[in-house]
Every structure is written in C-alpha cells, then in structure tokens.
Coordinates of C-alpha atoms and ligand atoms in Angstrom, one line a residue:
Chain J
M300 CA -19.9 -2.2 6.3
I301 CA -18.7 -0.8 3.8
Y302 CA -15.8 -2.6 4.6
K303 CA -17.6 -5.8 3.1
L304 CA -17.7 -3.6 0.2
V305 CA -13.6 -3.3 0.7
Y306 CA -13.1 -6.6 1.5
E307 CA -15.6 -8.0 -1.7
N308 CA -13.5 -5.7 -3.6
L309 CA -10.4 -7.1 -2.9
K310 CA -11.5 -10.7 -3.3
H311 CA -13.3 -10.0 -6.2
R312 CA -10.2 -9.4 -8.2
P313 CA -7.6 -12.6 -6.1
L314 CA -4.5 -12.3 -8.6
R315 CA -4.4 -8.2 -8.9
T316 CA -4.4 -8.0 -4.9
L317 CA -1.8 -10.9 -4.6
L318 CA 0.3 -8.7 -7.5
S319 CA -0.5 -5.0 -5.2
T320 CA 0.0 -6.7 -2.2
L321 CA 3.8 -8.2 -3.5
V322 CA 5.1 -5.5 -5.2
I323 CA 4.1 -3.2 -2.3
G324 CA 5.5 -6.4 -0.2
V325 CA 8.6 -6.0 -2.0
G326 CA 9.6 -2.8 -1.8
V327 CA 9.4 -2.8 2.0
T328 CA 11.5 -5.9 2.3
M329 CA 14.2 -4.2 0.3
I330 CA 14.3 -1.5 2.6
L331 CA 13.9 -4.0 5.7
T332 CA 17.0 -5.6 4.5
L333 CA 19.2 -2.8 3.7
V334 CA 18.9 -1.0 7.1
G335 CA 19.0 -4.6 8.5
M336 CA 21.9 -5.1 6.3
S337 CA 23.7 -1.6 7.8
E338 CA 23.0 -2.3 11.7
G339 CA 23.7 -5.9 11.1
T340 CA 27.4 -5.1 9.6
L341 CA 28.2 -2.1 12.2
N342 CA 27.0 -4.4 15.2
E343 CA 29.4 -7.6 13.6
Q344 CA 32.0 -4.4 13.3
R345 CA 31.8 -3.5 16.4
K346 CA 31.7 -7.1 17.9
R347 CA 35.2 -7.6 15.7
A348 CA 36.9 -4.6 17.5
R349 CA 36.1 -5.5 20.3
G350 CA 37.1 -9.2 20.0
I351 CA 40.2 -7.7 19.1
G352 CA 41.2 -6.7 23.1
A353 CA 43.6 -3.8 22.5
D354 CA 42.3 -1.5 24.9
I355 CA 44.4 2.2 22.4
F356 CA 44.3 1.8 18.9
V357 CA 46.2 4.2 16.6
M358 CA 45.9 5.5 12.8
G359 CA 47.9 7.4 10.8
S360 CA 46.0 11.2 10.1
N361 CA 44.9 10.3 6.5
S362 CA 43.0 7.2 8.0
S363 CA 39.4 6.2 8.6
V364 CA 38.2 4.0 11.0
I365 CA 36.6 1.6 9.0
G366 CA 37.8 1.9 5.3
T367 CA 41.7 0.6 6.0
G368 CA 43.2 4.1 4.6
T369 CA 46.7 3.2 3.5
A370 CA 50.0 1.9 5.9
S371 CA 51.0 6.2 6.3
M372 CA 52.7 4.9 9.8
N373 CA 56.7 3.8 10.3
E374 CA 57.2 0.8 12.4
G375 CA 59.4 2.4 14.9
L376 CA 56.1 3.7 16.3
V377 CA 55.7 0.7 17.9
K378 CA 58.1 0.8 19.8
F379 CA 58.1 3.9 20.8
L380 CA 54.2 3.0 22.7
E381 CA 55.8 0.3 24.1
S382 CA 57.8 2.5 25.8
Q383 CA 55.6 4.3 27.1
P384 CA 54.0 3.6 31.0
H385 CA 50.9 1.6 31.3
I386 CA 51.2 -0.5 27.8
K387 CA 51.4 -3.5 28.2
V388 CA 52.0 -4.7 24.7
A389 CA 51.1 -2.7 20.8
T390 CA 51.5 -4.6 17.6
G391 CA 51.1 -3.6 14.5
T392 CA 48.9 -4.6 11.6
V393 CA 48.4 -3.6 7.9
V394 CA 44.9 -4.4 6.5
H395 CA 44.8 -4.5 2.4
S396 CA 41.6 -3.8 1.0
I397 CA 40.2 -6.0 -1.9
G398 CA 37.3 -5.1 -1.9
T399 CA 34.2 -3.4 -0.8
L400 CA 34.0 -4.5 3.2
K401 CA 36.5 -7.1 2.4
S402 CA 40.6 -6.7 3.1
I403 CA 43.8 -8.9 3.7
T404 CA 44.9 -8.1 7.5
G405 CA 48.7 -8.9 7.8
A406 CA 49.9 -9.3 11.5
D407 CA 52.2 -10.3 14.4
L408 CA 50.3 -13.1 15.2
D409 CA 52.8 -13.9 18.5
K410 CA 51.7 -10.2 19.3
F411 CA 48.8 -10.6 18.4
N412 CA 47.8 -13.3 19.7
R413 CA 49.3 -11.9 23.0
L414 CA 46.1 -8.4 22.6
N415 CA 43.1 -11.2 22.9
G416 CA 44.2 -14.8 23.7
G417 CA 44.5 -16.0 20.3
L418 CA 42.8 -17.0 17.8
K419 CA 40.4 -20.1 18.8
F420 CA 40.8 -22.7 15.4
V421 CA 37.5 -24.7 14.3
S422 CA 40.2 -25.9 12.5
G423 CA 44.0 -26.6 11.4
G424 CA 45.9 -24.4 12.6
T425 CA 48.7 -21.2 12.6
F426 CA 50.6 -20.9 9.8
V427 CA 53.7 -23.3 9.2
K428 CA 54.7 -22.9 6.0
D429 CA 54.7 -20.0 3.6
D430 CA 52.1 -19.7 1.8
D431 CA 49.7 -20.5 4.3
I432 CA 46.5 -17.9 5.4
L433 CA 44.3 -18.1 8.2
I434 CA 40.8 -17.8 7.4
D435 CA 37.7 -17.3 9.9
E436 CA 34.6 -19.4 9.7
F437 CA 32.4 -16.4 7.7
Y438 CA 34.7 -16.0 5.4
S439 CA 35.6 -20.2 5.2
R440 CA 31.9 -21.1 4.5
Q441 CA 31.4 -17.6 2.0
E442 CA 34.0 -18.8 -0.7
K443 CA 33.8 -22.7 0.2
K444 CA 37.1 -23.0 1.8
K445 CA 38.7 -25.8 4.3
V446 CA 42.0 -26.4 5.5
G447 CA 44.1 -27.5 2.8
D448 CA 42.3 -25.6 -0.4
K449 CA 43.8 -23.4 -2.4
L450 CA 43.1 -19.8 -2.0
T451 CA 44.0 -17.0 -4.5
L452 CA 44.9 -14.0 -2.9
L453 CA 46.8 -10.5 -4.2
N454 CA 48.0 -12.6 -7.4
R455 CA 49.4 -15.4 -5.6
D456 CA 48.3 -18.8 -4.8
W457 CA 47.5 -19.6 -0.2
R458 CA 47.0 -22.7 1.6
V459 CA 44.6 -22.6 4.1
A460 CA 46.0 -23.6 7.3
G461 CA 43.6 -22.9 9.3
V462 CA 39.7 -21.9 10.0
Y463 CA 39.4 -19.5 13.6
Q464 CA 36.2 -18.6 15.0
P465 CA 35.0 -15.0 13.8
G466 CA 34.8 -12.1 15.8
N467 CA 37.9 -11.0 16.6
A468 CA 40.0 -9.0 13.6
A469 CA 39.7 -9.8 10.1
R470 CA 38.8 -12.4 8.1
V471 CA 41.5 -13.2 6.3
L472 CA 44.9 -13.2 8.2
L473 CA 48.9 -13.7 6.7
P474 CA 52.1 -12.5 8.5
L475 CA 52.3 -9.0 8.2
R476 CA 55.8 -9.2 6.7
V477 CA 54.2 -11.1 3.8
V478 CA 51.6 -8.6 3.6
Q479 CA 53.9 -5.4 3.5
D480 CA 56.3 -6.9 0.8
L481 CA 53.3 -8.1 -1.5
T482 CA 51.7 -4.5 -1.0
S483 CA 55.7 -2.4 -1.5
T484 CA 54.0 -1.2 2.2
Q485 CA 58.3 -2.5 3.8
G486 CA 57.4 -0.7 7.0
K487 CA 54.6 0.6 7.5
L488 CA 51.5 0.1 9.2
T489 CA 47.8 1.1 9.2
M490 CA 46.9 0.8 13.0
I491 CA 48.6 0.0 15.7
Y492 CA 46.8 -1.5 19.1
A493 CA 47.6 -1.6 22.6
K494 CA 46.5 -3.5 25.3
L495 CA 47.2 -1.0 29.2
D496 CA 48.4 -3.3 32.2
D497 CA 44.7 -1.6 33.6
P498 CA 41.9 -0.4 31.0
A499 CA 41.2 2.6 33.9
N500 CA 44.1 3.9 32.5
T501 CA 43.1 4.6 28.9
E502 CA 42.1 8.1 29.4
A503 CA 45.1 9.2 30.0
V504 CA 47.2 7.5 28.8
I505 CA 45.5 8.6 25.5
A506 CA 45.9 12.0 26.8
Q507 CA 49.6 11.5 27.0
L508 CA 49.9 10.6 23.6
K509 CA 48.5 13.2 22.1
S510 CA 50.6 15.1 23.3
Q511 CA 53.1 14.0 22.0
L512 CA 52.0 12.5 18.5
Q513 CA 50.0 15.3 17.1
D514 CA 50.2 13.6 13.6
Y515 CA 47.9 10.6 14.1
K516 CA 45.0 9.5 15.4
I517 CA 44.3 7.8 19.1
F518 CA 41.8 6.5 19.7
S519 CA 39.8 4.3 22.8
M520 CA 38.2 1.0 22.0
E521 CA 34.8 3.1 22.7
E522 CA 36.1 5.9 21.0
L523 CA 35.9 3.7 17.9
I524 CA 33.1 1.3 18.5
S525 CA 31.3 4.7 18.4
Q526 CA 32.4 5.6 14.9
Y527 CA 30.2 2.5 13.5
T528 CA 27.6 4.1 13.0
T529 CA 25.6 4.4 9.1
N530 CA 27.9 7.6 8.5
A531 CA 30.8 4.8 8.3
L532 CA 29.0 3.0 4.9
P533 CA 28.3 5.8 3.1
E534 CA 27.3 3.6 -0.1
L535 CA 24.6 1.8 2.2
Q536 CA 23.4 4.6 2.4
V537 CA 22.8 6.1 -0.4
F538 CA 21.4 2.5 -2.1
T539 CA 19.3 2.1 1.0
K540 CA 18.4 6.2 0.1
V541 CA 17.8 5.5 -3.9
V542 CA 15.8 2.4 -2.3
I543 CA 13.2 3.8 -0.2
G544 CA 12.8 5.9 -3.9
L545 CA 12.3 2.6 -6.2
S546 CA 9.8 1.3 -3.2
V547 CA 7.9 5.1 -3.0
F548 CA 8.1 4.9 -7.1
F549 CA 6.2 1.0 -7.5
G550 CA 4.3 1.1 -5.0
A551 CA 2.8 3.9 -6.3
L552 CA 3.3 2.7 -9.7
M553 CA 1.4 -0.4 -8.6
V554 CA -1.4 0.6 -7.1
F555 CA -2.1 3.5 -9.6
L556 CA -2.5 0.5 -12.0
A557 CA -4.9 -1.7 -9.8
M558 CA -6.5 1.6 -8.7
Y559 CA -7.3 2.8 -11.9
T560 CA -8.4 -0.7 -13.6
A561 CA -10.6 -1.0 -10.5
V562 CA -12.4 2.5 -11.1
L563 CA -12.5 1.6 -14.6
E564 CA -14.0 -2.1 -13.9
R565 CA -15.9 -0.2 -11.5
T566 CA -17.5 2.8 -13.3
R567 CA -21.2 1.4 -13.3
E568 CA -21.0 0.1 -9.2
I569 CA -19.5 3.9 -8.4
G570 CA -22.6 5.0 -10.1
I571 CA -25.0 2.6 -8.6
L572 CA -23.6 4.2 -5.2
K573 CA -23.8 7.4 -6.0
S574 CA -27.4 6.9 -7.3
L575 CA -28.3 5.9 -3.8
G576 CA -27.0 9.1 -2.7
A577 CA -23.3 8.4 -2.3
T578 CA -21.1 11.5 -1.6
P579 CA -17.6 12.1 -3.4
G580 CA -16.6 11.4 0.1
Y581 CA -18.1 8.1 0.7
I582 CA -16.8 6.9 -2.6
L583 CA -13.2 7.7 -2.0
G584 CA -13.4 5.9 1.5
I585 CA -13.6 3.0 -0.2
L586 CA -10.8 4.0 -2.0
L587 CA -8.5 4.8 0.3
R588 CA -9.6 1.2 2.5
E589 CA -8.9 -0.7 -0.5
T590 CA -5.2 1.0 -0.1
F591 CA -4.8 1.1 2.7
L592 CA -5.8 -2.6 3.3
M593 CA -3.4 -3.1 0.2
S594 CA -0.2 -1.6 1.9
I595 CA -0.6 -3.2 4.8
L596 CA -1.4 -6.9 3.7
G597 CA 2.1 -5.7 1.7
A598 CA 4.3 -4.1 4.2
I599 CA 3.2 -7.9 6.5
V600 CA 4.1 -9.1 3.8
G601 CA 8.1 -7.3 3.3
I602 CA 8.3 -8.2 7.0
G603 CA 8.0 -11.7 6.8
L604 CA 10.2 -12.0 3.7
S605 CA 12.8 -9.5 5.2
Y606 CA 12.6 -12.9 7.5
V607 CA 13.7 -14.8 3.9
T608 CA 16.4 -12.5 3.1
R609 CA 17.5 -12.9 6.3
W610 CA 18.7 -16.0 6.7
V611 CA 19.7 -16.3 2.5
M612 CA 22.5 -13.5 3.7
M613 CA 23.8 -15.7 6.4
V614 CA 23.4 -19.2 4.3
L615 CA 25.5 -17.1 1.4
I616 CA 27.2 -14.2 2.6
P617 CA 27.8 -14.2 6.2
A618 CA 31.7 -12.9 6.0
T619 CA 30.1 -9.9 3.8
F620 CA 26.5 -8.7 5.1
T621 CA 25.0 -9.9 8.6
Q622 CA 21.5 -8.9 8.1
E623 CA 19.6 -7.9 11.4
I624 CA 15.5 -7.9 12.2
V625 CA 15.2 -3.5 13.1
Y626 CA 12.0 -3.5 14.4
D627 CA 12.3 0.3 14.8
W628 CA 12.3 0.4 10.8
W629 CA 8.8 -2.0 10.8
P630 CA 6.4 1.0 10.8
I631 CA 8.9 3.5 8.9
A632 CA 9.3 1.6 6.3
G633 CA 5.3 0.2 6.4
L634 CA 4.4 4.0 6.0
I635 CA 7.2 4.7 3.3
T636 CA 5.6 2.0 1.0
M637 CA 2.0 3.4 2.1
A638 CA 3.0 7.1 1.3
G639 CA 3.6 5.5 -2.3
A640 CA 0.3 3.9 -2.2
L641 CA -1.6 6.6 -1.6
L642 CA 0.5 8.2 -4.2
G643 CA -0.6 5.9 -6.4
V644 CA -4.1 5.7 -5.8
I645 CA -4.7 9.7 -5.8
Y646 CA -6.0 10.0 -9.3
P647 CA -7.7 7.1 -9.8
A648 CA -9.4 8.0 -6.9
W649 CA -10.2 11.4 -8.3
K650 CA -11.8 10.3 -11.5
A651 CA -14.0 7.6 -9.6
A652 CA -15.2 10.8 -7.2
T653 CA -15.9 13.4 -9.7
Q654 CA -17.3 11.0 -12.9
D655 CA -20.0 11.5 -14.2
T656 CA -22.9 9.7 -11.8
L657 CA -25.4 9.0 -15.3
E658 CA -22.7 7.9 -17.7
S659 CA -21.4 5.5 -15.1
L660 CA -24.6 3.9 -15.2
S661 CA -24.7 3.8 -18.9
Y662 CA -21.0 2.2 -18.5
D663 CA -20.8 -1.5 -19.6
Chain Q
M209 CA -46.6 24.1 -2.9
T210 CA -50.0 24.0 -4.3
N211 CA -52.3 22.1 -2.9
G212 CA -49.4 19.8 -1.0
A213 CA -47.7 18.0 -4.6
I214 CA -45.0 15.9 -3.4
I215 CA -43.6 17.0 -7.3
E216 CA -44.2 20.5 -9.3
T217 CA -42.4 21.4 -12.1
R218 CA -43.1 24.1 -13.9
G219 CA -41.6 24.9 -17.7
L220 CA -39.6 22.8 -17.3
K221 CA -36.6 22.6 -19.9
K222 CA -33.9 20.2 -20.9
T223 CA -31.3 20.4 -23.4
Y224 CA -28.7 18.5 -24.1
R225 CA -25.6 19.4 -26.4
Q226 CA -24.3 16.5 -28.5
G227 CA -21.5 17.6 -31.1
D228 CA -23.3 21.4 -32.2
M229 CA -26.3 19.8 -32.3
D230 CA -28.7 20.9 -29.2
V231 CA -31.4 18.1 -28.5
Q232 CA -33.8 18.9 -26.7
A233 CA -35.0 16.4 -25.2
L234 CA -38.1 18.8 -22.5
R235 CA -39.5 21.3 -24.0
G236 CA -41.9 22.5 -21.0
V237 CA -43.2 20.5 -19.0
D238 CA -46.0 21.1 -16.2
V239 CA -46.5 18.4 -13.9
Q240 CA -47.9 17.9 -10.4
V241 CA -47.6 14.7 -8.0
Q242 CA -49.5 14.3 -4.8
S243 CA -48.3 12.8 -2.5
G244 CA -49.2 9.1 -1.9
E245 CA -49.9 8.5 -5.6
F246 CA -49.1 6.0 -8.3
L247 CA -48.4 7.5 -11.1
A248 CA -47.5 6.1 -14.6
I249 CA -45.9 7.5 -17.4
V250 CA -46.0 6.2 -20.7
G251 CA -45.1 7.9 -24.4
P252 CA -43.0 6.6 -27.2
S253 CA -38.6 6.2 -27.0
G254 CA -37.0 9.2 -27.0
S255 CA -39.8 11.3 -25.7
G256 CA -38.3 12.9 -22.5
K257 CA -39.9 10.0 -19.2
S258 CA -36.2 9.3 -18.6
T259 CA -34.8 12.7 -18.2
L260 CA -37.8 13.9 -16.4
F261 CA -36.3 11.7 -14.2
H262 CA -33.0 12.0 -14.0
I263 CA -33.8 15.8 -13.0
L264 CA -36.4 15.0 -10.2
G265 CA -33.7 12.7 -8.8
G266 CA -31.0 15.6 -8.9
L267 CA -29.2 13.1 -11.4
T268 CA -28.7 16.8 -13.8
P269 CA -29.0 19.7 -13.4
A270 CA -32.5 21.8 -15.8
T271 CA -31.7 23.5 -18.5
E272 CA -34.8 26.0 -17.8
G273 CA -38.2 26.0 -15.7
D274 CA -39.1 25.0 -11.6
V275 CA -38.6 22.1 -10.0
L276 CA -39.9 21.3 -6.2
I277 CA -39.3 18.7 -4.3
N278 CA -41.2 17.9 -1.1
G279 CA -41.5 21.8 -1.1
Q280 CA -37.9 22.1 -2.1
E281 CA -36.5 24.5 -5.0
L282 CA -34.2 22.3 -6.9
R283 CA -32.8 24.8 -8.8
G284 CA -29.9 26.1 -7.7
L285 CA -28.9 23.2 -5.3
S286 CA -25.7 22.5 -5.9
E287 CA -24.2 18.7 -6.4
A288 CA -23.3 18.4 -2.9
G289 CA -27.8 19.1 -2.8
R290 CA -28.5 16.6 -5.3
T291 CA -26.7 13.8 -3.7
E292 CA -28.6 14.9 -0.7
L293 CA -32.0 14.6 -2.0
R294 CA -31.1 11.3 -3.9
R295 CA -30.1 10.2 0.1
T296 CA -32.5 10.8 1.9
T297 CA -35.7 12.0 -0.6
V298 CA -35.9 10.1 -3.9
S299 CA -34.6 7.1 -4.9
F300 CA -34.7 5.2 -8.3
V301 CA -35.7 1.8 -9.6
F302 CA -33.7 1.1 -13.0
Q303 CA -34.6 -1.4 -15.5
K304 CA -31.5 -2.7 -15.3
Y305 CA -31.8 -3.4 -11.1
N306 CA -28.0 -2.3 -10.9
L307 CA -26.9 -3.8 -7.8
L308 CA -23.8 -4.5 -6.4
P309 CA -22.5 -8.1 -7.6
T310 CA -20.3 -8.8 -5.1
L311 CA -22.7 -7.5 -1.6
T312 CA -25.1 -10.4 -1.1
V313 CA -29.1 -9.2 -1.3
R314 CA -28.4 -8.1 2.8
D315 CA -25.7 -6.4 2.3
N316 CA -27.0 -4.5 -1.0
I317 CA -29.8 -3.0 1.2
E318 CA -27.5 -2.4 4.3
I319 CA -25.4 -0.7 1.6
A320 CA -27.7 1.9 1.0
R321 CA -29.0 2.4 4.5
D322 CA -24.7 3.0 5.0
I323 CA -24.8 5.6 2.4
A324 CA -27.4 7.9 4.7
K325 CA -25.4 6.7 7.7
K326 CA -29.0 5.0 9.1
T327 CA -27.6 2.5 12.5
G328 CA -30.1 0.7 14.6
P329 CA -33.3 -1.7 14.0
L330 CA -35.1 -1.4 10.5
D331 CA -37.9 0.2 10.6
P332 CA -41.5 -1.3 10.8
A333 CA -42.8 0.2 7.6
F334 CA -39.8 -1.8 6.4
L335 CA -39.7 -4.8 7.5
K336 CA -43.7 -4.7 6.5
A337 CA -42.8 -3.7 2.3
L338 CA -40.0 -6.5 2.8
D339 CA -42.4 -9.2 3.6
M340 CA -44.1 -8.1 0.7
L341 CA -41.3 -7.7 -1.7
G342 CA -41.2 -11.7 -0.6
I343 CA -36.9 -12.1 -0.6
G344 CA -36.7 -12.9 3.1
H345 CA -35.3 -16.4 2.3
R346 CA -32.9 -14.7 -0.6
L347 CA -30.7 -12.4 2.1
D348 CA -28.2 -14.5 2.3
H349 CA -27.5 -15.1 -1.5
K350 CA -25.4 -13.3 -4.6
P351 CA -27.6 -11.2 -7.4
R352 CA -26.6 -13.2 -9.1
A353 CA -28.3 -16.4 -8.0
L354 CA -31.5 -14.5 -8.4
S355 CA -34.2 -14.2 -11.0
G356 CA -34.6 -10.9 -12.8
G357 CA -38.1 -11.1 -10.5
E358 CA -36.2 -10.9 -7.3
Q359 CA -33.4 -8.8 -8.3
Q360 CA -35.9 -6.2 -9.1
R361 CA -37.8 -6.6 -5.5
V362 CA -35.0 -6.4 -4.4
A363 CA -33.3 -3.0 -5.7
I364 CA -36.5 -1.9 -4.6
A365 CA -36.1 -2.8 -1.0
R366 CA -32.7 -1.2 -1.4
A367 CA -34.9 2.1 -2.2
I368 CA -37.3 2.2 -0.4
V369 CA -35.1 1.0 3.2
N370 CA -34.7 4.9 3.7
G371 CA -37.8 5.3 3.6
P372 CA -37.8 7.9 1.1
A373 CA -40.5 10.5 -0.5
I374 CA -40.5 9.3 -3.4
L375 CA -40.0 6.8 -6.0
L376 CA -38.9 6.7 -9.8
A377 CA -38.9 3.4 -11.4
D378 CA -37.8 3.5 -14.8
E379 CA -39.1 1.0 -16.6
P380 CA -38.9 -1.6 -13.6
T381 CA -40.6 -4.2 -16.0
G382 CA -38.9 -3.9 -18.3
N383 CA -36.1 -6.6 -18.3
L384 CA -39.2 -9.2 -17.0
D385 CA -41.5 -11.5 -18.6
T386 CA -45.3 -11.5 -17.8
E387 CA -45.5 -13.4 -14.5
N388 CA -42.5 -11.7 -12.8
S389 CA -43.7 -8.1 -13.7
T390 CA -46.8 -8.8 -12.9
N391 CA -45.5 -9.6 -9.5
V392 CA -43.4 -6.8 -9.4
L393 CA -46.2 -4.3 -10.1
G394 CA -48.0 -5.6 -7.7
V395 CA -46.2 -5.5 -5.2
L396 CA -45.4 -1.4 -6.2
R397 CA -48.6 -1.2 -5.6
D398 CA -49.4 -2.3 -2.4
L399 CA -46.0 -0.7 -1.4
N400 CA -48.3 2.5 -2.9
H401 CA -51.6 1.3 -0.8
T402 CA -50.0 -0.4 2.8
I403 CA -46.6 3.0 3.1
G404 CA -48.3 4.9 1.7
Q405 CA -45.5 5.4 -0.7
T406 CA -45.1 7.8 -3.8
I407 CA -44.8 6.2 -6.8
L408 CA -43.7 7.1 -10.1
M409 CA -43.1 4.9 -13.0
I410 CA -42.5 5.0 -16.7
T411 CA -43.4 2.0 -18.7
H412 CA -44.1 1.5 -22.3
N413 CA -46.6 -1.3 -21.3
P414 CA -50.3 -0.2 -20.8
E415 CA -50.8 -3.1 -19.1
A416 CA -48.2 -2.7 -16.3
A417 CA -49.8 1.3 -17.0
A418 CA -53.1 0.2 -15.6
F419 CA -52.0 -0.9 -12.1
A420 CA -51.2 3.0 -11.4
D421 CA -53.8 5.6 -10.2
R422 CA -53.2 7.7 -12.8
I423 CA -51.7 7.7 -16.5
I424 CA -49.4 11.0 -18.2
E425 CA -48.3 11.1 -21.7
M426 CA -45.2 11.8 -23.4
R427 CA -44.1 13.0 -26.7
D428 CA -41.4 15.2 -27.6
G429 CA -40.8 16.4 -24.5
R430 CA -44.0 17.6 -23.3
V431 CA -46.8 16.1 -21.3
V432 CA -49.4 16.1 -23.9
K433 CA -52.4 13.6 -22.5
H434 CA -53.2 13.8 -18.2
Ligands
LIG100 N1 -27.0 12.4 -21.8 C1 -27.9 13.0 -23.2 N2 -26.6 12.8 -23.9 C2 -27.4 13.5 -25.0 N3 -29.1 13.3 -25.3 C3 -29.4 12.8 -24.7 C4 -28.7 12.5 -23.4 N4 -29.5 11.9 -22.5 C5 -30.6 11.6 -23.4 N5 -30.4 12.1 -24.6 C6 -32.3 12.4 -25.5 O1 -33.3 13.0 -25.4 C7 -34.2 13.1 -25.6 C8 -35.1 11.7 -24.7 O2 -34.3 11.1 -23.5 P1 -34.5 10.1 -22.5 O3 -34.1 9.0 -22.8 O4 -35.4 10.9 -21.4 O5 -36.2 9.1 -23.6 P2 -37.1 8.3 -23.1 O6 -38.7 8.5 -23.2 O7 -36.6 7.7 -21.6 O8 -36.8 7.2 -24.4 P3 -36.6 5.5 -23.7 O9 -38.1 5.2 -23.7 O10 -36.2 5.0 -25.1 O11 -36.0 5.4 -23.2 C9 -33.7 11.2 -27.0 O12 -33.2 11.9 -27.9 C10 -32.3 11.3 -26.5 O13 -31.5 10.9 -27.7
LIG101 MG1 -35.8 6.1 -20.8

C-alpha cells in the first residue's frame, strides 16, 4: 500500500523525478565510464604488450613500465644480450612521449618484426622514404589519417606510409635512428626486447641476466603484464576518486532539493497521514522509499548511459582510451550514488517526520 | 471513569502563547460523553471547540486539567502515545475533507488501514457502514472527481475503517450545500444508530446540531449550556 503512495508521489511530479533520476544516473555513468576506461585501457596495454612477442624486457632502472621514462640504456646492451645463451633476437626501441598515454616509438623494424612475425598492414606498407611514418588502425581512426596523408609530429611533417592492425607494439612507429636524432638520444634506448629460443627458459635467462646487469630492470612478459594495474594510471585513479566524490555530492544535492520541495509541497498530506496516526517512522519510510526508488532508477539509467559513453569513446578516441563494461562496478556505483541520495534525504525526511501535525493541516 | 463515560474532561485548560500574548483557548472545560452518544458542540467562532477536539485526539497537549479517553489518562502520554491514540481510538473528520489527492478513494481508505497495520478482510460493521455511505461506485476514482458530499463521505469511511471508539467531526458540513449536508448528517446519525459509533460533532448550524442526541454550547473557552 505504501508503495502505491510512493509511486503516485513520484508520478505526480514526473519532471522532478526524471531530473533527479538523470542527475543520479549521470553520476553512475561517470563512475562506470572512468572505471571502465581504467580497465579497458590497461587490458588494451596488456594485449599490446603480449602482441610485441618478446619474452624478456629490459629497461633502465629509472623507467616505469607504463610511463616512457628516458632513453637511458646504451645501444651496446643489445649486442651483449644477443651474445647470451638462449636469446634469439634482441632489439631496442626509443619511446618518446607526446602527451598522456600518447607516444611515438622508434624501432628497428626488421629486427622488431622478428619478435612477432611482423606488422599486419591494413593498407599501405613499411618505410620507404625518409619522411614515412606508420600508424595503427586506432590512431588512424582517431586522428582521421589514411595512407598518403600528412601528419605533423615532433615539429616535422610526415607522410603516412602504412596503417597496421592494432594490438602489437606502438600506435605510431618511426625508424629508430630518426627518433633518436630528433629527440637527441643518439645511441640510447628506452626499452630492449628479447626473444628466446624457448619461452620455458625465461626464468633461467632472467636470473642469469640479473646477476650481470644490476642497474637495469629486467622483466618477463608475465611480470610486465602484471604491472599494468590501476596503480599505473595515477591520474585516472585520482580523477575517478574526484568523480566519485562529485557524484555523491551532486546526487545528494539533487535529492535534497527534490525531496525538500516535495516535503514542502506535501506538508498538508504529511499532516493528514499523521492525523490518521502515522508515526514519524511511517513518514520516513515513505520518503526513504521514494529516494531509494529514484536511486535504483538512476542507477539503471546510468548503466545504460555507460554503454553510450563506451560507444562514443570507440568512435572518437580509440587510440587513447578503451572503455570496458565492468559489471563488478554496477552495484558499487549504484551504492555510491545511493549513499549520496540518502545523504540528501536526511534533512527533508527529518523535517517531514517532526513537523507539527496541526500546523501541517492548516498549511495550504 | 464515572458511570461508563468514554470521554471525560476535568478542568481542562489550554493556553496558546502568541508572541508576548497568552491566548486562553480553553478556560476549564468539564464534559462527559457516554459511549454510543452522538453529541453536537455549538458556539461562536473562537470559543475553543476545535481546540477541545485537538486535545481529545492528541494533536496537542492540554495546559492543565485531565482527560480520560476510554479509561486512559491522556496527561503524561508521549508524542508516540498520542499518535497511537489516533491510530486506534480517536479519529477525525475535518471540514476540508483532507483526502490524499494522489490516491483513489479505495487507497485513501486502505492507507488508514496500512497505518494501523490492519490486513485481511474488512470488518463486517465497516462494510455495513460503507453501504450507508453510498460511495461503493466511486472506489476507483481520485478525490478531485468527487463532489464535496462524496469526498466527505469518503473521509468518514476512512475515519471509521479501523473501528475507532470515538469519531470527532469538526464542522463536517461546513463546505457543503444543504442537500449534501443533510446526506452527510444522515449518514452520521445512521452510523450512530446502527453500529453504535460514538460521535462528537462541531457545527455552527442549528439544523445540523438537531441530528445529535445532545447539544452543548461553548463560549470563551467554557461549556455554558449542557
Ligand atoms: N495554534 C494556535 N496558536 C495560537 N492561538 C490559537 C491556536 N489555535 C487556536 N488559537 C486560538 O484559540 C482560540 C480558540 O480557537 P478554536 O480554533 O478552538 O475556536 P473554534 O471554536 O474552533 O472557532 P471556529 O468556530 O472559528 O472554528 C481562538 O482565539 C484562536 O485564535
Ligand atoms: Mg474550529
């Protein structure tokens, strides 16, 4: 019975209900989108790391896995690695950052291709001329560049020579020497990849390398992948926390406004219920149920909208971010906004529950 | 309780503070109402009639004096106790009907049962009363679709659905035309006769008061004529 009243109340002011639901929903969407972005982007990076096809990675001690760090290793290290038992191929790259989660990779393509069987071109082909540049499909879609198009990076104009399938190595590829020259890192490398005769030897080779190369970070593929956690995306993590805070705040504010107006508007009705013997708890129950229902509706709307943001991201910025739908976060995001909503209803509910019955009844 | 009175007040006083002024709404009211009685209360505006009802229904506490309802002393009753009194023993019908506009007639009656945590089939006595009220064909309508007379009869139905010992009607026909008034008053009298409902009714209209068994008059916060 009480649900009929709750339902009628929500229906009575459709616009207000819709607006509150939407604000709650947008909060849920923002949370889900950010969490989905973290997850999606990390998974994408894991996939790309696997796609490189190396068994062992070597980096300078001051580099981080996700950030690019500086090109601090000497090229001579490649030769040294190749002379080690079980190592079939070793090749280095320079990764030059051009913004958050955007970078240019300089690679020795012939050797690089031996790690994973080579780039799979969707159109065009490998470097021919000096100003040739290769990009992957996501980058091509995001920046709207096709083979033959001009691309300006590092203060120079490049011609897109080939577009390759994403999922291996970098988004933007240039010859190693070119990037070294342009970024004044001649003879230096950011990352060295090594492929073994048999992946089963990975642990043994790493142990052996570590004993000889103390000043370097040496990882297996699995170790590298295990580093792709949300900790590796500190900006996104902070941003997610801020957004959680904001959605609690705005959810609370919206519910406060909606329920406060509702309580004022229904002063008389609340008085009527009390004149019939309704306890403060009964009145509270009505308002809490209304809030609860709005949160649930909001959460559903928010989840729906997170599919929309995923689609938008796929279309607009596939190279920078990939959003996944993270089901585990549905109840979490729902609970977070519900907490906000409940926070917002506290004062209006208290006001309604304690207002004087006679005064309420003479209210028009 | 003396001689089976369902309501008894002794030296009942109520003073409202309004700014620096004290308004003495009741200056010592002594009334007794027997169970099953239909009592009309008349008197000029401001004489304290509604105030008396509000105290009897626990909507406001008395300043001084005693009230016994159904043998229960109201003094010292907490807010929760007075709420319980309205849920179980005393119910109101107001001049302004006070129906919930968003609910149908049926749900307006049901909500009173819900508040009193009553479930299951309706009481046979109430079904009989519902017959007398003549609103059976309007149960699925919203209040605004009903005439004033019909709305007031819904309010009466809602007030008695939980079988209260006492029905307090504060100018129930104040907003009604003669025909609807007569109808509502007839219903109250029938309820009193057939199910023995104790009714107290405030009215300005002598013709309305004539429907009751007994009439008392109030003036300046006192009962002047029994
Ligand atoms: N909440 C209140 N605060 C202050 N004064 C009040 C309050 N309620 C009633 N009064 C005063 O108490 C006195 C009695 O009021 P009450 O409403 O009981 O009269 P009444 O006999 O019902 O009058 P009416 O026939 O106009 O309804 C009046 O002087 C009124 O102004
Ligand atoms: Mg009055």
